Amino acid sequence: LNNLPKSCKDILDQNVAATSGYYIISANGTMENVYCDMVGIHCGESGGWTRIAFLDMTDPEAVCPSAIQIHQYPNLNHPLCGRPKPSEPGCESIYYSSHGVSYSSVCG
């Protein structure tokens, strides 16, 4: 466990040619299989991002987390997740575990 990287950023720092995909890291003293974005395509920055959560709303079986709900929009061919009453001010929060991976920024 001690020889495993602690994050996707660690993997990229050790190997600048690392590609996006699934890697085993040591997080919080346990082995975790995580998806790493090594190019930053989804975050507009350099790579080394560890995916904590992913919602593919183009999947017909996809569901929204409990604090938000599904919304259909006429100009999209798939639903999106959003606040229960998007026309009213406010926000909703959802907890996603980072599995012990420390982070300094969030994207998405």
mmCIF file with all atom_site columns, N, CA and C in Angstrom, residues 53-101:
data_model
loop_
_atom_site.group_PDB
_atom_site.id
_atom_site.type_symbol
_atom_site.label_atom_id
_atom_site.label_alt_id
_atom_site.label_comp_id
_atom_site.label_asym_id
_atom_site.label_entity_id
_atom_site.label_seq_id
_atom_site.pdbx_PDB_ins_code
_atom_site.Cartn_x
_atom_site.Cartn_y
_atom_site.Cartn_z
_atom_site.occupancy
_atom_site.B_iso_or_equiv
_atom_site.pdbx_formal_charge
_atom_site.auth_seq_id
_atom_site.auth_comp_id
_atom_site.auth_asym_id
_atom_site.auth_atom_id
_atom_site.pdbx_PDB_model_num
ATOM 1   N N  . ALA A 1 53  ? -17.405 11.479 -8.655  1.00 0.00 ? 53  ALA A N  1
ATOM 2   C CA . ALA A 1 53  ? -18.768 11.094 -9.022  1.00 0.00 ? 53  ALA A CA 1
ATOM 3   C C  . ALA A 1 53  ? -18.965 11.341 -10.514 1.00 0.00 ? 53  ALA A C  1
ATOM 4   N N  . PHE A 1 54  ? -19.909 10.623 -11.101 1.00 0.00 ? 54  PHE A N  1
ATOM 5   C CA . PHE A 1 54  ? -20.181 10.760 -12.526 1.00 0.00 ? 54  PHE A CA 1
ATOM 6   C C  . PHE A 1 54  ? -21.638 10.414 -12.774 1.00 0.00 ? 54  PHE A C  1
ATOM 7   N N  . LEU A 1 55  ? -22.346 11.315 -13.425 1.00 0.00 ? 55  LEU A N  1
ATOM 8   C CA . LEU A 1 55  ? -23.731 11.063 -13.815 1.00 0.00 ? 55  LEU A CA 1
ATOM 9   C C  . LEU A 1 55  ? -23.808 11.128 -15.334 1.00 0.00 ? 55  LEU A C  1
ATOM 10  N N  . ASP A 1 56  ? -24.150 10.032 -15.972 1.00 0.00 ? 56  ASP A N  1
ATOM 11  C CA . ASP A 1 56  ? -24.329 10.010 -17.421 1.00 0.00 ? 56  ASP A CA 1
ATOM 12  C C  . ASP A 1 56  ? -25.821 10.052 -17.701 1.00 0.00 ? 56  ASP A C  1
ATOM 13  N N  . MET A 1 57  ? -26.347 11.240 -17.874 1.00 0.00 ? 57  MET A N  1
ATOM 14  C CA . MET A 1 57  ? -27.787 11.395 -18.043 1.00 0.00 ? 57  MET A CA 1
ATOM 15  C C  . MET A 1 57  ? -28.259 11.007 -19.436 1.00 0.00 ? 57  MET A C  1
ATOM 16  N N  . THR A 1 58  ? -27.345 10.619 -20.332 1.00 0.00 ? 58  THR A N  1
ATOM 17  C CA . THR A 1 58  ? -27.770 10.072 -21.619 1.00 0.00 ? 58  THR A CA 1
ATOM 18  C C  . THR A 1 58  ? -28.141 8.596  -21.474 1.00 0.00 ? 58  THR A C  1
ATOM 19  N N  . ASP A 1 59  ? -27.798 7.989  -20.345 1.00 0.00 ? 59  ASP A N  1
ATOM 20  C CA . ASP A 1 59  ? -28.160 6.597  -20.058 1.00 0.00 ? 59  ASP A CA 1
ATOM 21  C C  . ASP A 1 59  ? -29.618 6.566  -19.607 1.00 0.00 ? 59  ASP A C  1
ATOM 22  N N  . PRO A 1 60  ? -30.483 5.838  -20.297 1.00 0.00 ? 60  PRO A N  1
ATOM 23  C CA . PRO A 1 60  ? -31.908 5.806  -19.932 1.00 0.00 ? 60  PRO A CA 1
ATOM 24  C C  . PRO A 1 60  ? -32.175 5.314  -18.506 1.00 0.00 ? 60  PRO A C  1
ATOM 25  N N  . GLU A 1 61  ? -31.238 4.581  -17.915 1.00 0.00 ? 61  GLU A N  1
ATOM 26  C CA . GLU A 1 61  ? -31.414 4.061  -16.548 1.00 0.00 ? 61  GLU A CA 1
ATOM 27  C C  . GLU A 1 61  ? -30.878 5.025  -15.480 1.00 0.00 ? 61  GLU A C  1
ATOM 28  N N  . ALA A 1 62  ? -30.291 6.143  -15.888 1.00 0.00 ? 62  ALA A N  1
ATOM 29  C CA . ALA A 1 62  ? -29.671 7.076  -14.934 1.00 0.00 ? 62  ALA A CA 1
ATOM 30  C C  . ALA A 1 62  ? -30.719 7.729  -14.042 1.00 0.00 ? 62  ALA A C  1
ATOM 31  N N  . VAL A 1 63  ? -30.330 7.951  -12.802 1.00 0.00 ? 63  VAL A N  1
ATOM 32  C CA . VAL A 1 63  ? -31.187 8.650  -11.842 1.00 0.00 ? 63  VAL A CA 1
ATOM 33  C C  . VAL A 1 63  ? -30.379 9.769  -11.190 1.00 0.00 ? 63  VAL A C  1
ATOM 34  N N  . CYS A 1 64  ? -31.074 10.772 -10.730 1.00 0.00 ? 64  CYS A N  1
ATOM 35  C CA . CYS A 1 64  ? -30.422 11.896 -10.049 1.00 0.00 ? 64  CYS A CA 1
ATOM 36  C C  . CYS A 1 64  ? -30.267 11.569 -8.566  1.00 0.00 ? 64  CYS A C  1
ATOM 37  N N  . PRO A 1 65  ? -29.238 12.124 -7.918  1.00 0.00 ? 65  PRO A N  1
ATOM 38  C CA . PRO A 1 65  ? -29.121 11.973 -6.460  1.00 0.00 ? 65  PRO A CA 1
ATOM 39  C C  . PRO A 1 65  ? -30.358 12.538 -5.765  1.00 0.00 ? 65  PRO A C  1
ATOM 40  N N  . SER A 1 66  ? -30.609 12.099 -4.553  1.00 0.00 ? 66  SER A N  1
ATOM 41  C CA . SER A 1 66  ? -31.868 12.409 -3.869  1.00 0.00 ? 66  SER A CA 1
ATOM 42  C C  . SER A 1 66  ? -32.118 13.894 -3.611  1.00 0.00 ? 66  SER A C  1
ATOM 43  N N  . ALA A 1 67  ? -31.096 14.720 -3.466  1.00 0.00 ? 67  ALA A N  1
ATOM 44  C CA . ALA A 1 67  ? -31.314 16.137 -3.158  1.00 0.00 ? 67  ALA A CA 1
ATOM 45  C C  . ALA A 1 67  ? -31.762 16.942 -4.381  1.00 0.00 ? 67  ALA A C  1
ATOM 46  N N  . ILE A 1 68  ? -31.590 16.364 -5.561  1.00 0.00 ? 68  ILE A N  1
ATOM 47  C CA . ILE A 1 68  ? -31.993 17.066 -6.786  1.00 0.00 ? 68  ILE A CA 1
ATOM 48  C C  . ILE A 1 68  ? -32.925 16.151 -7.578  1.00 0.00 ? 68  ILE A C  1
ATOM 49  N N  . GLN A 1 69  ? -33.525 16.693 -8.624  1.00 0.00 ? 69  GLN A N  1
ATOM 50  C CA . GLN A 1 69  ? -34.457 15.874 -9.386  1.00 0.00 ? 69  GLN A CA 1
ATOM 51  C C  . GLN A 1 69  ? -34.230 16.017 -10.880 1.00 0.00 ? 69  GLN A C  1
ATOM 52  N N  . ILE A 1 70  ? -34.850 15.123 -11.608 1.00 0.00 ? 70  ILE A N  1
ATOM 53  C CA . ILE A 1 70  ? -34.671 15.079 -13.053 1.00 0.00 ? 70  ILE A CA 1
ATOM 54  C C  . ILE A 1 70  ? -35.554 16.134 -13.721 1.00 0.00 ? 70  ILE A C  1
ATOM 55  N N  . HIS A 1 71  ? -35.007 16.778 -14.751 1.00 0.00 ? 71  HIS A N  1
ATOM 56  C CA . HIS A 1 71  ? -35.740 17.792 -15.510 1.00 0.00 ? 71  HIS A CA 1
ATOM 57  C C  . HIS A 1 71  ? -35.602 17.483 -16.994 1.00 0.00 ? 71  HIS A C  1
ATOM 58  N N  . GLN A 1 72  ? -36.688 17.623 -17.724 1.00 0.00 ? 72  GLN A N  1
ATOM 59  C CA . GLN A 1 72  ? -36.682 17.470 -19.175 1.00 0.00 ? 72  GLN A CA 1
ATOM 60  C C  . GLN A 1 72  ? -36.709 18.862 -19.807 1.00 0.00 ? 72  GLN A C  1
ATOM 61  N N  . TYR A 1 73  ? -35.912 19.052 -20.834 1.00 0.00 ? 73  TYR A N  1
ATOM 62  C CA . TYR A 1 73  ? -35.865 20.319 -21.551 1.00 0.00 ? 73  TYR A CA 1
ATOM 63  C C  . TYR A 1 73  ? -36.158 20.047 -23.018 1.00 0.00 ? 73  TYR A C  1
ATOM 64  N N  . PRO A 1 74  ? -36.994 20.874 -23.654 1.00 0.00 ? 74  PRO A N  1
ATOM 65  C CA . PRO A 1 74  ? -37.406 20.597 -25.036 1.00 0.00 ? 74  PRO A CA 1
ATOM 66  C C  . PRO A 1 74  ? -36.253 20.604 -26.050 1.00 0.00 ? 74  PRO A C  1
ATOM 67  N N  . ASN A 1 75  ? -35.195 21.333 -25.780 1.00 0.00 ? 75  ASN A N  1
ATOM 68  C CA . ASN A 1 75  ? -34.091 21.418 -26.736 1.00 0.00 ? 75  ASN A CA 1
ATOM 69  C C  . ASN A 1 75  ? -33.004 20.362 -26.519 1.00 0.00 ? 75  ASN A C  1
ATOM 70  N N  . LEU A 1 76  ? -33.198 19.453 -25.539 1.00 0.00 ? 76  LEU A N  1
ATOM 71  C CA . LEU A 1 76  ? -32.240 18.374 -25.283 1.00 0.00 ? 76  LEU A CA 1
ATOM 72  C C  . LEU A 1 76  ? -32.912 17.026 -25.479 1.00 0.00 ? 76  LEU A C  1
ATOM 73  N N  . ASN A 1 77  ? -32.158 16.051 -25.957 1.00 0.00 ? 77  ASN A N  1
ATOM 74  C CA . ASN A 1 77  ? -32.725 14.724 -26.146 1.00 0.00 ? 77  ASN A CA 1
ATOM 75  C C  . ASN A 1 77  ? -32.487 13.808 -24.945 1.00 0.00 ? 77  ASN A C  1
ATOM 76  N N  . HIS A 1 78  ? -32.055 14.385 -23.831 1.00 0.00 ? 78  HIS A N  1
ATOM 77  C CA . HIS A 1 78  ? -31.882 13.622 -22.596 1.00 0.00 ? 78  HIS A CA 1
ATOM 78  C C  . HIS A 1 78  ? -32.156 14.556 -21.416 1.00 0.00 ? 78  HIS A C  1
ATOM 79  N N  . PRO A 1 79  ? -32.516 14.012 -20.259 1.00 0.00 ? 79  PRO A N  1
ATOM 80  C CA . PRO A 1 79  ? -32.800 14.849 -19.089 1.00 0.00 ? 79  PRO A CA 1
ATOM 81  C C  . PRO A 1 79  ? -31.520 15.350 -18.421 1.00 0.00 ? 79  PRO A C  1
ATOM 82  N N  . LEU A 1 80  ? -31.679 16.290 -17.534 1.00 0.00 ? 80  LEU A N  1
ATOM 83  C CA . LEU A 1 80  ? -30.593 16.796 -16.694 1.00 0.00 ? 80  LEU A CA 1
ATOM 84  C C  . LEU A 1 80  ? -31.056 16.773 -15.245 1.00 0.00 ? 80  LEU A C  1
ATOM 85  N N  . CYS A 1 81  ? -30.113 16.742 -14.323 1.00 0.00 ? 81  CYS A N  1
ATOM 86  C CA . CYS A 1 81  ? -30.430 16.837 -12.900 1.00 0.00 ? 81  CYS A CA 1
ATOM 87  C C  . CYS A 1 81  ? -30.362 18.298 -12.481 1.00 0.00 ? 81  CYS A C  1
ATOM 88  N N  . GLY A 1 82  ? -31.237 18.694 -11.575 1.00 0.00 ? 82  GLY A N  1
ATOM 89  C CA . GLY A 1 82  ? -31.206 20.067 -11.099 1.00 0.00 ? 82  GLY A CA 1
ATOM 90  C C  . GLY A 1 82  ? -31.990 20.231 -9.812  1.00 0.00 ? 82  GLY A C  1
ATOM 91  N N  . ARG A 1 83  ? -31.987 21.450 -9.322  1.00 0.00 ? 83  ARG A N  1
ATOM 92  C CA . ARG A 1 83  ? -32.726 21.760 -8.106  1.00 0.00 ? 83  ARG A CA 1
ATOM 93  C C  . ARG A 1 83  ? -34.209 21.483 -8.312  1.00 0.00 ? 83  ARG A C  1
ATOM 94  N N  . PRO A 1 84  ? -34.919 21.125 -7.232  1.00 0.00 ? 84  PRO A N  1
ATOM 95  C CA . PRO A 1 84  ? -36.349 20.823 -7.368  1.00 0.00 ? 84  PRO A CA 1
ATOM 96  C C  . PRO A 1 84  ? -37.170 21.957 -7.975  1.00 0.00 ? 84  PRO A C  1
ATOM 97  N N  . LYS A 1 85  ? -36.849 23.200 -7.636  1.00 0.00 ? 85  LYS A N  1
ATOM 98  C CA . LYS A 1 85  ? -37.572 24.354 -8.194  1.00 0.00 ? 85  LYS A CA 1
ATOM 99  C C  . LYS A 1 85  ? -36.548 25.304 -8.801  1.00 0.00 ? 85  LYS A C  1
ATOM 100 N N  . PRO A 1 86  ? -36.111 25.043 -10.038 1.00 0.00 ? 86  PRO A N  1
ATOM 101 C CA . PRO A 1 86  ? -35.029 25.835 -10.619 1.00 0.00 ? 86  PRO A CA 1
ATOM 102 C C  . PRO A 1 86  ? -35.356 27.309 -10.800 1.00 0.00 ? 86  PRO A C  1
ATOM 103 N N  . SER A 1 87  ? -36.637 27.679 -10.802 1.00 0.00 ? 87  SER A N  1
ATOM 104 C CA . SER A 1 87  ? -36.995 29.086 -10.974 1.00 0.00 ? 87  SER A CA 1
ATOM 105 C C  . SER A 1 87  ? -36.861 29.892 -9.681  1.00 0.00 ? 87  SER A C  1
ATOM 106 N N  . GLU A 1 88  ? -36.690 29.204 -8.550  1.00 0.00 ? 88  GLU A N  1
ATOM 107 C CA . GLU A 1 88  ? -36.553 29.891 -7.272  1.00 0.00 ? 88  GLU A CA 1
ATOM 108 C C  . GLU A 1 88  ? -35.088 29.975 -6.874  1.00 0.00 ? 88  GLU A C  1
ATOM 109 N N  . PRO A 1 89  ? -34.674 31.077 -6.217  1.00 0.00 ? 89  PRO A N  1
ATOM 110 C CA . PRO A 1 89  ? -33.274 31.184 -5.788  1.00 0.00 ? 89  PRO A CA 1
ATOM 111 C C  . PRO A 1 89  ? -32.934 30.147 -4.719  1.00 0.00 ? 89  PRO A C  1
ATOM 112 N N  . GLY A 1 90  ? -31.680 29.819 -4.641  1.00 0.00 ? 90  GLY A N  1
ATOM 113 C CA . GLY A 1 90  ? -31.231 28.863 -3.637  1.00 0.00 ? 90  GLY A CA 1
ATOM 114 C C  . GLY A 1 90  ? -30.292 27.841 -4.247  1.00 0.00 ? 90  GLY A C  1
ATOM 115 N N  . CYS A 1 91  ? -29.939 26.858 -3.449  1.00 0.00 ? 91  CYS A N  1
ATOM 116 C CA . CYS A 1 91  ? -29.060 25.802 -3.943  1.00 0.00 ? 91  CYS A CA 1
ATOM 117 C C  . CYS A 1 91  ? -29.338 24.520 -3.182  1.00 0.00 ? 91  CYS A C  1
ATOM 118 N N  . GLU A 1 92  ? -28.828 23.438 -3.699  1.00 0.00 ? 92  GLU A N  1
ATOM 119 C CA . GLU A 1 92  ? -28.926 22.130 -3.061  1.00 0.00 ? 92  GLU A CA 1
ATOM 120 C C  . GLU A 1 92  ? -27.510 21.584 -2.951  1.00 0.00 ? 92  GLU A C  1
ATOM 121 N N  . SER A 1 93  ? -27.264 20.782 -1.957  1.00 0.00 ? 93  SER A N  1
ATOM 122 C CA . SER A 1 93  ? -25.934 20.178 -1.848  1.00 0.00 ? 93  SER A CA 1
ATOM 123 C C  . SER A 1 93  ? -26.059 18.660 -1.829  1.00 0.00 ? 93  SER A C  1
ATOM 124 N N  . ILE A 1 94  ? -25.039 18.028 -2.360  1.00 0.00 ? 94  ILE A N  1
ATOM 125 C CA . ILE A 1 94  ? -24.978 16.574 -2.430  1.00 0.00 ? 94  ILE A CA 1
ATOM 126 C C  . ILE A 1 94  ? -23.605 16.166 -1.940  1.00 0.00 ? 94  ILE A C  1
ATOM 127 N N  . TYR A 1 95  ? -23.544 15.159 -1.108  1.00 0.00 ? 95  TYR A N  1
ATOM 128 C CA . TYR A 1 95  ? -22.278 14.678 -0.586  1.00 0.00 ? 95  TYR A CA 1
ATOM 129 C C  . TYR A 1 95  ? -21.796 13.503 -1.426  1.00 0.00 ? 95  TYR A C  1
ATOM 130 N N  . TYR A 1 96  ? -20.573 13.600 -1.902  1.00 0.00 ? 96  TYR A N  1
ATOM 131 C CA . TYR A 1 96  ? -19.900 12.497 -2.575  1.00 0.00 ? 96  TYR A CA 1
ATOM 132 C C  . TYR A 1 96  ? -18.613 12.227 -1.800  1.00 0.00 ? 96  TYR A C  1
ATOM 133 N N  . SER A 1 97  ? -18.391 10.993 -1.423  1.00 0.00 ? 97  SER A N  1
ATOM 134 C CA . SER A 1 97  ? -17.186 10.645 -0.687  1.00 0.00 ? 97  SER A CA 1
ATOM 135 C C  . SER A 1 97  ? -15.966 10.731 -1.593  1.00 0.00 ? 97  SER A C  1
ATOM 136 N N  . SER A 1 98  ? -14.894 11.296 -1.075  1.00 0.00 ? 98  SER A N  1
ATOM 137 C CA . SER A 1 98  ? -13.635 11.337 -1.834  1.00 0.00 ? 98  SER A CA 1
ATOM 138 C C  . SER A 1 98  ? -12.779 10.132 -1.516  1.00 0.00 ? 98  SER A C  1
ATOM 139 N N  . HIS A 1 99  ? -13.292 9.206  -0.708  1.00 0.00 ? 99  HIS A N  1
ATOM 140 C CA . HIS A 1 99  ? -12.580 7.978  -0.331  1.00 0.00 ? 99  HIS A CA 1
ATOM 141 C C  . HIS A 1 99  ? -11.199 8.270  0.256   1.00 0.00 ? 99  HIS A C  1
ATOM 142 N N  . GLY A 1 100 ? -11.077 9.377  0.961   1.00 0.00 ? 100 GLY A N  1
ATOM 143 C CA . GLY A 1 100 ? -9.825  9.708  1.604   1.00 0.00 ? 100 GLY A CA 1
ATOM 144 C C  . GLY A 1 100 ? -8.814  10.412 0.713   1.00 0.00 ? 100 GLY A C  1
ATOM 145 N N  . VAL A 1 101 ? -9.157  10.669 -0.547  1.00 0.00 ? 101 VAL A N  1
ATOM 146 C CA . VAL A 1 101 ? -8.239  11.386 -1.438  1.00 0.00 ? 101 VAL A CA 1
ATOM 147 C C  . VAL A 1 101 ? -8.355  12.864 -1.108  1.00 0.00 ? 101 VAL A C  1
#
